[in-house]
N, C-alpha and C. Protein backbone atom coordinates (compact mmCIF):
# COMPACT_ATOMS: atom_id res chain seq x y z
N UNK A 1 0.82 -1.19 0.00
CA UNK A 1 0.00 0.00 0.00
C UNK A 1 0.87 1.26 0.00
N UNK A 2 1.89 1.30 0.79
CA UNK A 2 3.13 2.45 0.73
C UNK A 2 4.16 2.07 0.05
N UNK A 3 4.00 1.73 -1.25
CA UNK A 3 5.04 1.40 -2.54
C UNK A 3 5.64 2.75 -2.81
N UNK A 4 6.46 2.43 -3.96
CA UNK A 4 6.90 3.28 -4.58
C UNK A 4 5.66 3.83 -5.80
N UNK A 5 4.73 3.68 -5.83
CA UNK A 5 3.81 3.49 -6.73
C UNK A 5 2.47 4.52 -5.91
N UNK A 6 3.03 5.13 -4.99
CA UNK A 6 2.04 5.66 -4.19
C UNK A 6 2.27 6.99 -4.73
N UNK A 7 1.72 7.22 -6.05
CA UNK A 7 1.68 8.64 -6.96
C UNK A 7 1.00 9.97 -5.80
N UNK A 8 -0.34 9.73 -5.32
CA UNK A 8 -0.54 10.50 -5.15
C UNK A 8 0.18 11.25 -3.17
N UNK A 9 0.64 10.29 -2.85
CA UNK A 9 0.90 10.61 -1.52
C UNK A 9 2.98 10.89 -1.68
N UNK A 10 3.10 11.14 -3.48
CA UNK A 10 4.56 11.53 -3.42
C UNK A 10 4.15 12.86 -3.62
N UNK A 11 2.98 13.66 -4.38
CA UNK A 11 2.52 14.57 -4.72
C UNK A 11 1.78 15.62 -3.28
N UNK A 12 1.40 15.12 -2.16
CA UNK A 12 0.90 15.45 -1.29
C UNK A 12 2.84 15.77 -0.68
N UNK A 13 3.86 15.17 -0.69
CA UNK A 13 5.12 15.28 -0.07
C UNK A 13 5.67 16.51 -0.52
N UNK A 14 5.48 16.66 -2.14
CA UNK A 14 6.14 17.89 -2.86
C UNK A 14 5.41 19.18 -2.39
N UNK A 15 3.71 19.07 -2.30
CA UNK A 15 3.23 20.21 -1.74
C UNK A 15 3.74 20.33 -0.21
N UNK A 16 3.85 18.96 0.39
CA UNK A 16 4.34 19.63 2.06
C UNK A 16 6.15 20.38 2.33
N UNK A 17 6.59 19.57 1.47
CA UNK A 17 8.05 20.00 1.08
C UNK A 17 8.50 21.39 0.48
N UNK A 18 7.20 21.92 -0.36
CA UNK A 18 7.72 23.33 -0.72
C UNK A 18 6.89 24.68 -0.20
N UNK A 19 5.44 24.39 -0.06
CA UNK A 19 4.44 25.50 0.05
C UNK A 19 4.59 25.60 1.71
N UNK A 20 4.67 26.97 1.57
CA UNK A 20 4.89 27.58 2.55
C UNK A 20 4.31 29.35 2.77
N UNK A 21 4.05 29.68 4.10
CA UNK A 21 3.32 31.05 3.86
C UNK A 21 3.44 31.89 2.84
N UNK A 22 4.87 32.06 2.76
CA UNK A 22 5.79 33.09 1.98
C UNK A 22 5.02 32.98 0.57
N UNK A 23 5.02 31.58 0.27
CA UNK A 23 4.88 31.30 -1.04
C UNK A 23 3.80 30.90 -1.61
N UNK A 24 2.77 30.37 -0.83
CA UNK A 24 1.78 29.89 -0.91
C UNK A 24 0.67 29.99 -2.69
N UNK A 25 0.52 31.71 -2.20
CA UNK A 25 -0.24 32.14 -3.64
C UNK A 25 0.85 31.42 -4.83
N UNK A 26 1.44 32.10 -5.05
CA UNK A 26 2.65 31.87 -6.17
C UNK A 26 2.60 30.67 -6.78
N UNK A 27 3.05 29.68 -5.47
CA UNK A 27 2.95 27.98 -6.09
C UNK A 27 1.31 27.42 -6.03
N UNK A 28 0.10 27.98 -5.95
CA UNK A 28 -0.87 26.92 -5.55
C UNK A 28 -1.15 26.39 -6.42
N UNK A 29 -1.30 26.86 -7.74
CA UNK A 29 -1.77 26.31 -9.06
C UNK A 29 -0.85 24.90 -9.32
N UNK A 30 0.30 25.02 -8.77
CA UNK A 30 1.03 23.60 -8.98
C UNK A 30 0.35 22.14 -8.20
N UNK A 31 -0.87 23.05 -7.14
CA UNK A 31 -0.93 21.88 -6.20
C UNK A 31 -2.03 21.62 -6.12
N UNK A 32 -3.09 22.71 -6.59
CA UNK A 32 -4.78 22.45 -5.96
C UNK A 32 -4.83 22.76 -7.64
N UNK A 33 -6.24 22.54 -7.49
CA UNK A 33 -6.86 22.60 -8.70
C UNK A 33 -7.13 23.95 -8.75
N UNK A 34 -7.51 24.74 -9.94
CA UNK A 34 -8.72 25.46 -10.48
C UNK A 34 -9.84 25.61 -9.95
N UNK A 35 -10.66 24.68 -10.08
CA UNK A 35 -12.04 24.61 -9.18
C UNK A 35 -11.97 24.85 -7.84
N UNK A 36 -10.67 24.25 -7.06
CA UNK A 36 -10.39 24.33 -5.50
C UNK A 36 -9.95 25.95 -5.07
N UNK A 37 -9.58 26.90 -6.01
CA UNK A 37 -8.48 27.17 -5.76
C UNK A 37 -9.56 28.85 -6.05
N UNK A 38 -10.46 28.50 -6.82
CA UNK A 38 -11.68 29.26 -7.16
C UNK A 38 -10.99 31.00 -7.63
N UNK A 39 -11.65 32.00 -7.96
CA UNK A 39 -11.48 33.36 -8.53
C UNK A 39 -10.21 34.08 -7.54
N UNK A 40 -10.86 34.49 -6.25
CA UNK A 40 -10.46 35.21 -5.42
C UNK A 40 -8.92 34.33 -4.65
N UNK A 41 -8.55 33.31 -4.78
CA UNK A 41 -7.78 32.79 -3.35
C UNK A 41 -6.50 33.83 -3.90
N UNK A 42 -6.34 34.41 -4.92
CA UNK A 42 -4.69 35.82 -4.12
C UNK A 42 -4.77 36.40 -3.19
N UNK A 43 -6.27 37.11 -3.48
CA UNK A 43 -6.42 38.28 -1.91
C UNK A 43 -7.54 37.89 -0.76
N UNK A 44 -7.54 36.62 -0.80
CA UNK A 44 -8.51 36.09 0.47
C UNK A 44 -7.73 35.69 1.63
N UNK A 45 -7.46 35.86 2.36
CA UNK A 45 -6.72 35.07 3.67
C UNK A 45 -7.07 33.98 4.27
N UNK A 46 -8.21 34.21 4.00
CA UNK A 46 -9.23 32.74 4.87
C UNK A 46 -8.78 31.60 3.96
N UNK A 47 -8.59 32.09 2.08
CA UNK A 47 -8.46 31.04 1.62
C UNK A 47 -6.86 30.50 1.32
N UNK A 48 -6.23 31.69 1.82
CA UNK A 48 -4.44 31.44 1.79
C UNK A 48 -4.22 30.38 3.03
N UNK A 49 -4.93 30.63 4.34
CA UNK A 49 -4.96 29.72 5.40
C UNK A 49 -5.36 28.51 5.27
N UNK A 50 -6.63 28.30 4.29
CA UNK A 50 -6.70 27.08 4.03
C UNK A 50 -5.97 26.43 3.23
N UNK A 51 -4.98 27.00 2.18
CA UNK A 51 -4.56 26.41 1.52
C UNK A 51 -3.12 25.59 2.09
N UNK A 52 -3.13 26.25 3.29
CA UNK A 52 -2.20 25.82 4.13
C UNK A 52 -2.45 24.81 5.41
N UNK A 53 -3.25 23.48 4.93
CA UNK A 53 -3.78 22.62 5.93
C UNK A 53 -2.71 22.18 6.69
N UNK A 54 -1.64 21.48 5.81
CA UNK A 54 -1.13 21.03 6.13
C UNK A 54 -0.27 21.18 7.99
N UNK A 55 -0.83 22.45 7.93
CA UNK A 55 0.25 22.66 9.44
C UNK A 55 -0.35 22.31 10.30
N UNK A 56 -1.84 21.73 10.10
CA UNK A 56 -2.54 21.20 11.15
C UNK A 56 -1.65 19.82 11.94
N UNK A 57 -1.04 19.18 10.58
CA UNK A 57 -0.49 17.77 11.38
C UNK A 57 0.91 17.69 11.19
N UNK A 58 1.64 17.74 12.54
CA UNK A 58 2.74 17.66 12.66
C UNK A 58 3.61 16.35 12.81
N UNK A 59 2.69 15.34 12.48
CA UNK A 59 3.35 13.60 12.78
C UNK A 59 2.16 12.82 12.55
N UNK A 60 2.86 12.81 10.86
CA UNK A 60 2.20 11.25 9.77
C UNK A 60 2.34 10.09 11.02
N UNK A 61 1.21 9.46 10.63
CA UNK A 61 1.12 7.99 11.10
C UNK A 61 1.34 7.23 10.30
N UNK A 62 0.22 7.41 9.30
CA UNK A 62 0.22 6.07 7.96
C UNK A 62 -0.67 7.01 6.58
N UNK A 63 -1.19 6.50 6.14
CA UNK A 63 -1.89 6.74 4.81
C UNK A 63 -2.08 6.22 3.68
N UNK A 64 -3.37 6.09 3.21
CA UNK A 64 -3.53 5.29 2.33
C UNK A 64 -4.44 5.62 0.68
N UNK A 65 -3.77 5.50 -0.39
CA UNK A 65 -4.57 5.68 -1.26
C UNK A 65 -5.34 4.91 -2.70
N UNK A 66 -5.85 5.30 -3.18
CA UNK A 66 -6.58 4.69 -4.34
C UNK A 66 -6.98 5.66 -5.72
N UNK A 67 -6.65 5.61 -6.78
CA UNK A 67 -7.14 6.34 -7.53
C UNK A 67 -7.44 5.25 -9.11
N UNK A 68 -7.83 5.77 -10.17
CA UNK A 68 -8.06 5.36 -11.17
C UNK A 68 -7.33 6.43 -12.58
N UNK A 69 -8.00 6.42 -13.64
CA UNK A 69 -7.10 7.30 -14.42
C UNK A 69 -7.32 8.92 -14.28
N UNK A 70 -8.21 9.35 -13.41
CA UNK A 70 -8.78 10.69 -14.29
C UNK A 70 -8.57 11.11 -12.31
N UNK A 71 -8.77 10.76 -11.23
CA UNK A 71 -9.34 10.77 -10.33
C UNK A 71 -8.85 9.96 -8.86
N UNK A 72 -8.48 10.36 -7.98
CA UNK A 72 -8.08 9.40 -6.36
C UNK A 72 -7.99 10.14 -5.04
N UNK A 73 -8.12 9.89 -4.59
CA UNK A 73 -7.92 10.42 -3.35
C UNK A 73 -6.90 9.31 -1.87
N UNK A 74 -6.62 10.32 -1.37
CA UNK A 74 -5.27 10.17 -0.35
C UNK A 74 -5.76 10.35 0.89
N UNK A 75 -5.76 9.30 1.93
CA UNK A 75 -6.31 9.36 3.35
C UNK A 75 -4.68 9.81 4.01
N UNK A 76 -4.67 10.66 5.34
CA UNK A 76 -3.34 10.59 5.74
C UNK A 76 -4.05 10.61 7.39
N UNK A 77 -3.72 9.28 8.23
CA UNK A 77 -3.25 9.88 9.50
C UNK A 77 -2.33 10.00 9.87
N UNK A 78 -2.56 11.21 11.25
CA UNK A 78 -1.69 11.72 11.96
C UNK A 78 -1.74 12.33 13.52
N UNK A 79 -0.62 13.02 13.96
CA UNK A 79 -1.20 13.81 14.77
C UNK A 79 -0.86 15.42 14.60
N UNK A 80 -1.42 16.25 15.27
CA UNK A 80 -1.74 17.20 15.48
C UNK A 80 -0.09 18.10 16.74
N UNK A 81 -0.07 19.20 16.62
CA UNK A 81 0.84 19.89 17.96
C UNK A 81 0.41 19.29 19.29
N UNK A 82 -1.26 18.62 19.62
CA UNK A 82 -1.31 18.62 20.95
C UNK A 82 -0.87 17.11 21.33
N UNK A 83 -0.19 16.47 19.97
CA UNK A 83 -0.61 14.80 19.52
C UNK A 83 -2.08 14.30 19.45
N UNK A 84 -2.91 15.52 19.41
CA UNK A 84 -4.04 14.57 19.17
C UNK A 84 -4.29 13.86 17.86
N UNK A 85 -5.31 12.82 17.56
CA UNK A 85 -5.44 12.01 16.32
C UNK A 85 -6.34 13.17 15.16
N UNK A 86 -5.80 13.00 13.38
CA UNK A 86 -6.48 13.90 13.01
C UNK A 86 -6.06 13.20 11.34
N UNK A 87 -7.41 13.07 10.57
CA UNK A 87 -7.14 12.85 9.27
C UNK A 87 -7.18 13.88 8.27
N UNK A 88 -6.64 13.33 7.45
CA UNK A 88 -6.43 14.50 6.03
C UNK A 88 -7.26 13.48 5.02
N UNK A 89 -7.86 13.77 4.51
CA UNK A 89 -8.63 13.22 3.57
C UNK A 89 -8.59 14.24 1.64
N UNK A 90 -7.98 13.71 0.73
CA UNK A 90 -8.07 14.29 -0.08
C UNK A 90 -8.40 13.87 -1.15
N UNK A 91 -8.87 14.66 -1.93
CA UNK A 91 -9.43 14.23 -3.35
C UNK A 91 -8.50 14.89 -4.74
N UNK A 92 -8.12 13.61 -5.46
CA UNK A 92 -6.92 14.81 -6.72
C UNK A 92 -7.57 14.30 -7.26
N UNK A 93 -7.45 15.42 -8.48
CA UNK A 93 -7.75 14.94 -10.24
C UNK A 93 -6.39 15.36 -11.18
N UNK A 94 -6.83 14.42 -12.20
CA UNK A 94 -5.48 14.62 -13.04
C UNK A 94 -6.19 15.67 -13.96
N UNK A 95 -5.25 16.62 -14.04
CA UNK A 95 -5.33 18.11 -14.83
C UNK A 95 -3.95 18.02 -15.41
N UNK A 96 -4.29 18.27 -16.85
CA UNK A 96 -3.12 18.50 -18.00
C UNK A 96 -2.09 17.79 -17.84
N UNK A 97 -2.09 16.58 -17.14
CA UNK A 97 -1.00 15.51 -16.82
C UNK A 97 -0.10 15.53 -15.01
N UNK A 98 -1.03 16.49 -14.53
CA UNK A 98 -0.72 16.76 -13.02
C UNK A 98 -1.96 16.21 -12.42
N UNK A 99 -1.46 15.76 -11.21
CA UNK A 99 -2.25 15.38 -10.28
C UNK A 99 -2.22 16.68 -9.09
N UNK A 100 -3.99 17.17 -9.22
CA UNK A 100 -3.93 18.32 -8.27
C UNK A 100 -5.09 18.02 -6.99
N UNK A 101 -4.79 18.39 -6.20
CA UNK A 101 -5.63 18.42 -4.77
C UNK A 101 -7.25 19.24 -5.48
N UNK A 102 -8.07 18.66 -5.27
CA UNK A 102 -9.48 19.03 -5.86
C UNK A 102 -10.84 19.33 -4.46
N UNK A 103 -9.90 18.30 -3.66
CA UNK A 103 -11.02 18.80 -2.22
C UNK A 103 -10.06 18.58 -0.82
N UNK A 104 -10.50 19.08 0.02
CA UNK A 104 -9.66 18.56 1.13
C UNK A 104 -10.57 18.22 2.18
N UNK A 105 -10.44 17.31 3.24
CA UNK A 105 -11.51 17.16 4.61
C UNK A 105 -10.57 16.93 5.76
N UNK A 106 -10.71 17.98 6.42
CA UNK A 106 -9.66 17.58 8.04
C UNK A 106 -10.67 16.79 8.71
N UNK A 107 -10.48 15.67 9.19
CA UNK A 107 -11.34 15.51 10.46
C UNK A 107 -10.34 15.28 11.82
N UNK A 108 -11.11 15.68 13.03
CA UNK A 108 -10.44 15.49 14.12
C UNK A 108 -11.24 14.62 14.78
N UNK A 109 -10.03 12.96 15.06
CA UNK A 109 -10.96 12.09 15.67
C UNK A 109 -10.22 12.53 16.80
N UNK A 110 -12.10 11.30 18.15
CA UNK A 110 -11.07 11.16 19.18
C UNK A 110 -9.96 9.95 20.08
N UNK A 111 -9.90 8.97 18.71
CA UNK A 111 -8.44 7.97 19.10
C UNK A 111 -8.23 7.43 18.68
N UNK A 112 -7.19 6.99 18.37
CA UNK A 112 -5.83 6.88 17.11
C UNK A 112 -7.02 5.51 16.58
N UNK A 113 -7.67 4.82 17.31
CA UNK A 113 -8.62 3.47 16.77
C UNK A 113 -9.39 3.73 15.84
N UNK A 114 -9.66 5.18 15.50
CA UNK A 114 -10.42 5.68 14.82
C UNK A 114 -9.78 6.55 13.37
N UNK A 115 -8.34 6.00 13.38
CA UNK A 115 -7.47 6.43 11.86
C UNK A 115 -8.17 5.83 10.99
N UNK A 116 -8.38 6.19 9.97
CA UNK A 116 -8.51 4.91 8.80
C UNK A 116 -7.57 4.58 7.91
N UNK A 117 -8.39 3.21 8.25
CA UNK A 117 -7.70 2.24 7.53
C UNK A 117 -7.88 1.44 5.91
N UNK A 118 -8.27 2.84 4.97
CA UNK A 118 -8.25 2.66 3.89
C UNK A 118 -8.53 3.94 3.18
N UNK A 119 -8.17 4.23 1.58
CA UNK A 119 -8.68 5.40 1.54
C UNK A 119 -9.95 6.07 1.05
N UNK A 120 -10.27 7.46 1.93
CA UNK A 120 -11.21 7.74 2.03
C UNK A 120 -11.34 8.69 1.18
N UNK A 121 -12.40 9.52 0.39
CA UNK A 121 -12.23 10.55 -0.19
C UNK A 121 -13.54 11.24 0.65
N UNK A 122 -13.26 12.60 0.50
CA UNK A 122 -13.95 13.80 1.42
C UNK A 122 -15.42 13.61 1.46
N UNK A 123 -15.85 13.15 0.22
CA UNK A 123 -17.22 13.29 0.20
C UNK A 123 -17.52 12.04 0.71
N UNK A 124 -16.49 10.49 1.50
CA UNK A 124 -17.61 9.80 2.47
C UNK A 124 -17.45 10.22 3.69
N UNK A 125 -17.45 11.15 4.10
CA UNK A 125 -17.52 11.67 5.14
C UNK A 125 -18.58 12.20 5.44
N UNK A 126 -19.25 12.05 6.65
CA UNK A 126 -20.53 12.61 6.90
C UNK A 126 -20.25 14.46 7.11
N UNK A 127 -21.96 15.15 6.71
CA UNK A 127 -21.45 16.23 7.06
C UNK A 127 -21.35 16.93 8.26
């Protein structure tokens, strides 16, 4: 399940590896989609913050994904600054030969029994 073949969770590494406050606007188009990424996110803050989930989790557990040709999504647990348990749930689509982040879902469980253990994409998540 964590091969070398795990396309989309090497692509979730490059966005955690480079995007950063500083840079955020500049690089997002490399990482979210169009649709995600919508008119306004240069001068929105709310949406520069979100585009910056990632700082929610400071220590991968595991993660798991599944996709097909057009479409997949990437489960990641982890924990959080307080160590509490917390998933990343994402949805990519392949755009112009990139695989881009298309949705995202934080959830905060309450114990690690409750990571999952396969991958999930945002929309099975209750609302």
């Amino acid at each position: 399940m964590q091969a070398s073949s795990s396309v989309l969770y090497q692509e979730y590494s490059k966005y955690q590896n480079s995007v950063n406050k500083n840079n955020v606007v500049e690089v997002a188009g490399n990482f979210f989609s169009p649709s995600l990424l919508g008119e306004d996110y240069r001068v929105n803050l709310g949406a520069v913050s979100q585009l910056l989930f990632k700082s929610y989790m400071v220590e991968e557990f595991s993660y798991h994904e599944m996709k097909n040709e057009q479409e997949g999504c990437l489960t990641i647990n982890g924990y959080d600054e307080e160590n509490a348990p917390l998933i990343f749930s994402l949805k990519y689509i392949l755009n112009d030969g990139r695989w881009l982040i298309d949705n995202i879902h934080v959830v905060f469980v309450e114990h690690v029994k409750d990571f999952s253990d396969s991958a999930k994409c945002p929309n099975e998540y209750p609302e």
